Amino acid sequence: MFLNLTRVNNLRREMSEAGIDFSLLKTYPNLFYFLGCNIEGFLLIPQGNKRCILITDARYSLEVRELENKSLKTCLCRKSYLDELAAIFGRSRVSKTVALEPGMPLDIYFKLRKKLQHIKFKPLSLTGRIRAVKDNQEIENIKEAVRITKKSL
């Protein structure tokens, strides 16, 4: 389990081209793609070289210990994920643009808009373009899955 910096940097390039300050990821496929583990929560990826922030809860405390490093700050929330996001974005009253992945539940979108009125949310599929191009590790994983499948059949 680790934050895949190559993938994060690919996303940051897409964010830069789209004029996005942050990407907020919530769906399991995207969290797994960037973190390499199944975890529930939010992954906030900022533009530039700032640390990414993973917001999750105490059920994942063991995984979180393995993940935290100089590129990823983890936050075990005590209240709700949305309250933690509000606290992070509430520190700055500067207007920011945040990309929301297409799979973001609509109720979460409305709650975010209500709590963070100074933030501009844009539904963008930045991760889809990145995930469409497979890196070497993904290709090796696919080949291994094919080998295992062939053995089982």
Short mmCIF file of C-alpha atoms in Angstrom, two decimals:
data_model
loop_
_atom_site.label_atom_id
_atom_site.label_comp_id
_atom_site.label_asym_id
_atom_site.label_seq_id
_atom_site.Cartn_x
_atom_site.Cartn_y
_atom_site.Cartn_z
CA MET A 1 0.00 0.00 0.00
CA PHE A 2 1.37 3.34 -1.01
CA LEU A 3 0.43 6.57 -2.68
CA ASN A 4 1.36 6.12 -6.32
CA LEU A 5 3.16 9.40 -7.06
CA THR A 6 3.44 8.73 -10.79
CA ARG A 7 -0.34 8.51 -11.01
CA VAL A 8 -0.78 11.53 -8.73
CA ASN A 9 1.56 13.58 -10.91
CA ASN A 10 -0.32 12.50 -14.04
CA LEU A 11 -3.52 13.72 -12.39
CA ARG A 12 -1.85 16.97 -11.37
CA ARG A 13 -0.89 17.62 -15.01
CA GLU A 14 -4.53 17.13 -16.02
CA MET A 15 -5.62 19.43 -13.17
CA SER A 16 -3.20 22.12 -14.27
CA GLU A 17 -4.48 22.02 -17.85
CA ALA A 18 -8.09 22.25 -16.61
CA GLY A 19 -7.43 25.08 -14.11
CA ILE A 20 -8.26 22.91 -11.09
CA ASP A 21 -6.79 23.53 -7.61
CA PHE A 22 -7.83 20.22 -6.03
CA SER A 23 -9.27 16.85 -7.02
CA LEU A 24 -11.55 15.13 -4.55
CA LEU A 25 -11.82 11.35 -4.97
CA LYS A 26 -14.31 9.11 -3.20
CA THR A 27 -15.06 5.99 -5.27
CA TYR A 28 -13.37 2.68 -4.43
CA PRO A 29 -11.82 2.20 -7.90
CA ASN A 30 -10.10 5.59 -7.76
CA LEU A 31 -8.98 5.22 -4.16
CA PHE A 32 -7.53 1.80 -4.98
CA TYR A 33 -5.89 3.17 -8.14
CA PHE A 34 -4.04 5.90 -6.24
CA LEU A 35 -3.50 4.19 -2.86
CA GLY A 36 -3.19 0.50 -3.71
CA CYS A 37 -5.67 -0.61 -1.04
CA ASN A 38 -9.40 -0.86 -0.47
CA ILE A 39 -10.30 1.96 1.87
CA GLU A 40 -13.31 4.18 2.41
CA GLY A 41 -12.99 7.93 2.63
CA PHE A 42 -11.90 10.91 0.59
CA LEU A 43 -8.57 11.50 -1.11
CA LEU A 44 -7.83 15.17 -1.66
CA ILE A 45 -5.11 15.80 -4.23
CA PRO A 46 -3.84 19.39 -4.39
CA GLN A 47 -2.15 21.06 -7.33
CA GLY A 48 1.63 21.42 -7.08
CA ASN A 49 3.89 19.57 -4.65
CA LYS A 50 1.67 19.87 -1.58
CA ARG A 51 0.84 16.73 0.40
CA CYS A 52 -2.24 14.79 -0.53
CA ILE A 53 -4.74 14.24 2.28
CA LEU A 54 -6.59 11.00 2.96
CA ILE A 55 -9.65 11.41 5.18
CA THR A 56 -10.97 8.15 6.59
CA ASP A 57 -12.16 6.72 9.89
CA ALA A 58 -10.79 4.54 12.69
CA ARG A 59 -11.76 1.27 10.95
CA TYR A 60 -8.75 1.86 8.69
CA SER A 61 -6.23 2.93 11.33
CA LEU A 62 -3.81 0.07 10.52
CA GLU A 63 -3.84 0.80 6.78
CA VAL A 64 -3.44 4.51 7.44
CA ARG A 65 -0.25 3.98 9.44
CA GLU A 66 1.32 2.20 6.48
CA LEU A 67 0.21 4.86 4.00
CA GLU A 68 1.29 8.09 5.69
CA ASN A 69 4.54 9.57 4.43
CA LYS A 70 5.96 12.87 3.19
CA SER A 71 3.57 12.83 0.21
CA LEU A 72 0.39 11.79 2.04
CA LYS A 73 -1.12 13.14 5.23
CA THR A 74 -3.81 10.98 6.77
CA CYS A 75 -6.70 12.19 8.86
CA LEU A 76 -8.79 9.84 10.98
CA CYS A 77 -12.02 11.76 11.29
CA ARG A 78 -13.92 11.90 14.55
CA LYS A 79 -17.10 13.36 13.13
CA SER A 80 -18.04 13.05 9.49
CA TYR A 81 -15.88 13.08 6.39
CA LEU A 82 -17.66 16.23 5.27
CA ASP A 83 -16.89 18.02 8.54
CA GLU A 84 -13.20 17.19 8.09
CA LEU A 85 -13.26 18.51 4.52
CA ALA A 86 -15.01 21.64 5.72
CA ALA A 87 -12.29 22.11 8.35
CA ILE A 88 -9.53 21.71 5.74
CA PHE A 89 -11.09 24.11 3.24
CA GLY A 90 -12.41 26.41 5.95
CA ARG A 91 -8.89 27.45 6.91
CA SER A 92 -8.71 29.46 3.73
CA ARG A 93 -11.44 31.77 2.53
CA VAL A 94 -9.75 32.06 -0.85
CA SER A 95 -11.93 30.71 -3.63
CA LYS A 96 -10.66 27.40 -4.96
CA THR A 97 -11.82 25.12 -7.75
CA VAL A 98 -12.28 21.46 -6.82
CA ALA A 99 -12.83 18.68 -9.37
CA LEU A 100 -15.31 16.03 -8.29
CA GLU A 101 -15.18 12.62 -9.91
CA PRO A 102 -18.32 11.60 -11.82
CA GLY A 103 -19.13 8.84 -9.30
CA MET A 104 -19.45 11.32 -6.43
CA PRO A 105 -22.86 10.78 -4.80
CA LEU A 106 -25.26 13.65 -5.39
CA ASP A 107 -26.13 14.05 -1.70
CA ILE A 108 -22.44 14.55 -0.89
CA TYR A 109 -22.15 17.16 -3.65
CA PHE A 110 -25.09 19.14 -2.23
CA LYS A 111 -23.71 18.91 1.32
CA LEU A 112 -20.29 20.08 0.14
CA ARG A 113 -21.83 23.04 -1.69
CA LYS A 114 -23.78 23.99 1.42
CA LYS A 115 -20.83 23.71 3.82
CA LEU A 116 -18.22 25.23 1.50
CA GLN A 117 -19.89 28.06 -0.33
CA HIS A 118 -16.57 29.74 -1.21
CA ILE A 119 -15.42 26.64 -3.12
CA LYS A 120 -16.28 26.11 -6.78
CA PHE A 121 -17.01 22.44 -7.50
CA LYS A 122 -16.70 21.07 -11.04
CA PRO A 123 -17.68 17.56 -12.07
CA LEU A 124 -14.74 16.41 -14.18
CA SER A 125 -13.54 12.99 -15.23
CA LEU A 126 -9.83 13.66 -14.94
CA THR A 127 -9.09 10.21 -13.54
CA GLY A 128 -10.80 8.42 -16.43
CA ARG A 129 -8.28 9.68 -18.95
CA ILE A 130 -5.36 8.72 -16.73
CA ARG A 131 -6.69 5.27 -15.89
CA ALA A 132 -7.33 4.50 -19.58
CA VAL A 133 -3.56 4.38 -20.21
CA LYS A 134 -2.01 1.45 -18.35
CA ASP A 135 1.38 1.82 -16.70
CA ASN A 136 3.94 -1.01 -16.51
CA GLN A 137 2.75 -2.20 -13.10
CA GLU A 138 -0.86 -2.44 -14.29
CA ILE A 139 0.21 -4.40 -17.39
CA GLU A 140 2.15 -6.85 -15.20
CA ASN A 141 -0.86 -7.22 -12.88
CA ILE A 142 -3.11 -7.95 -15.86
CA LYS A 143 -0.66 -10.54 -17.21
CA GLU A 144 -0.49 -12.21 -13.80
CA ALA A 145 -4.29 -12.28 -13.56
CA VAL A 146 -4.46 -13.94 -17.00
CA ARG A 147 -1.88 -16.55 -15.92
CA ILE A 148 -3.85 -17.34 -12.76
CA THR A 149 -7.12 -17.52 -14.69
CA LYS A 150 -5.62 -19.89 -17.27
CA LYS A 151 -4.37 -22.20 -14.49
CA SER A 152 -7.79 -22.29 -12.84
CA LEU A 153 -9.54 -23.19 -16.11
#
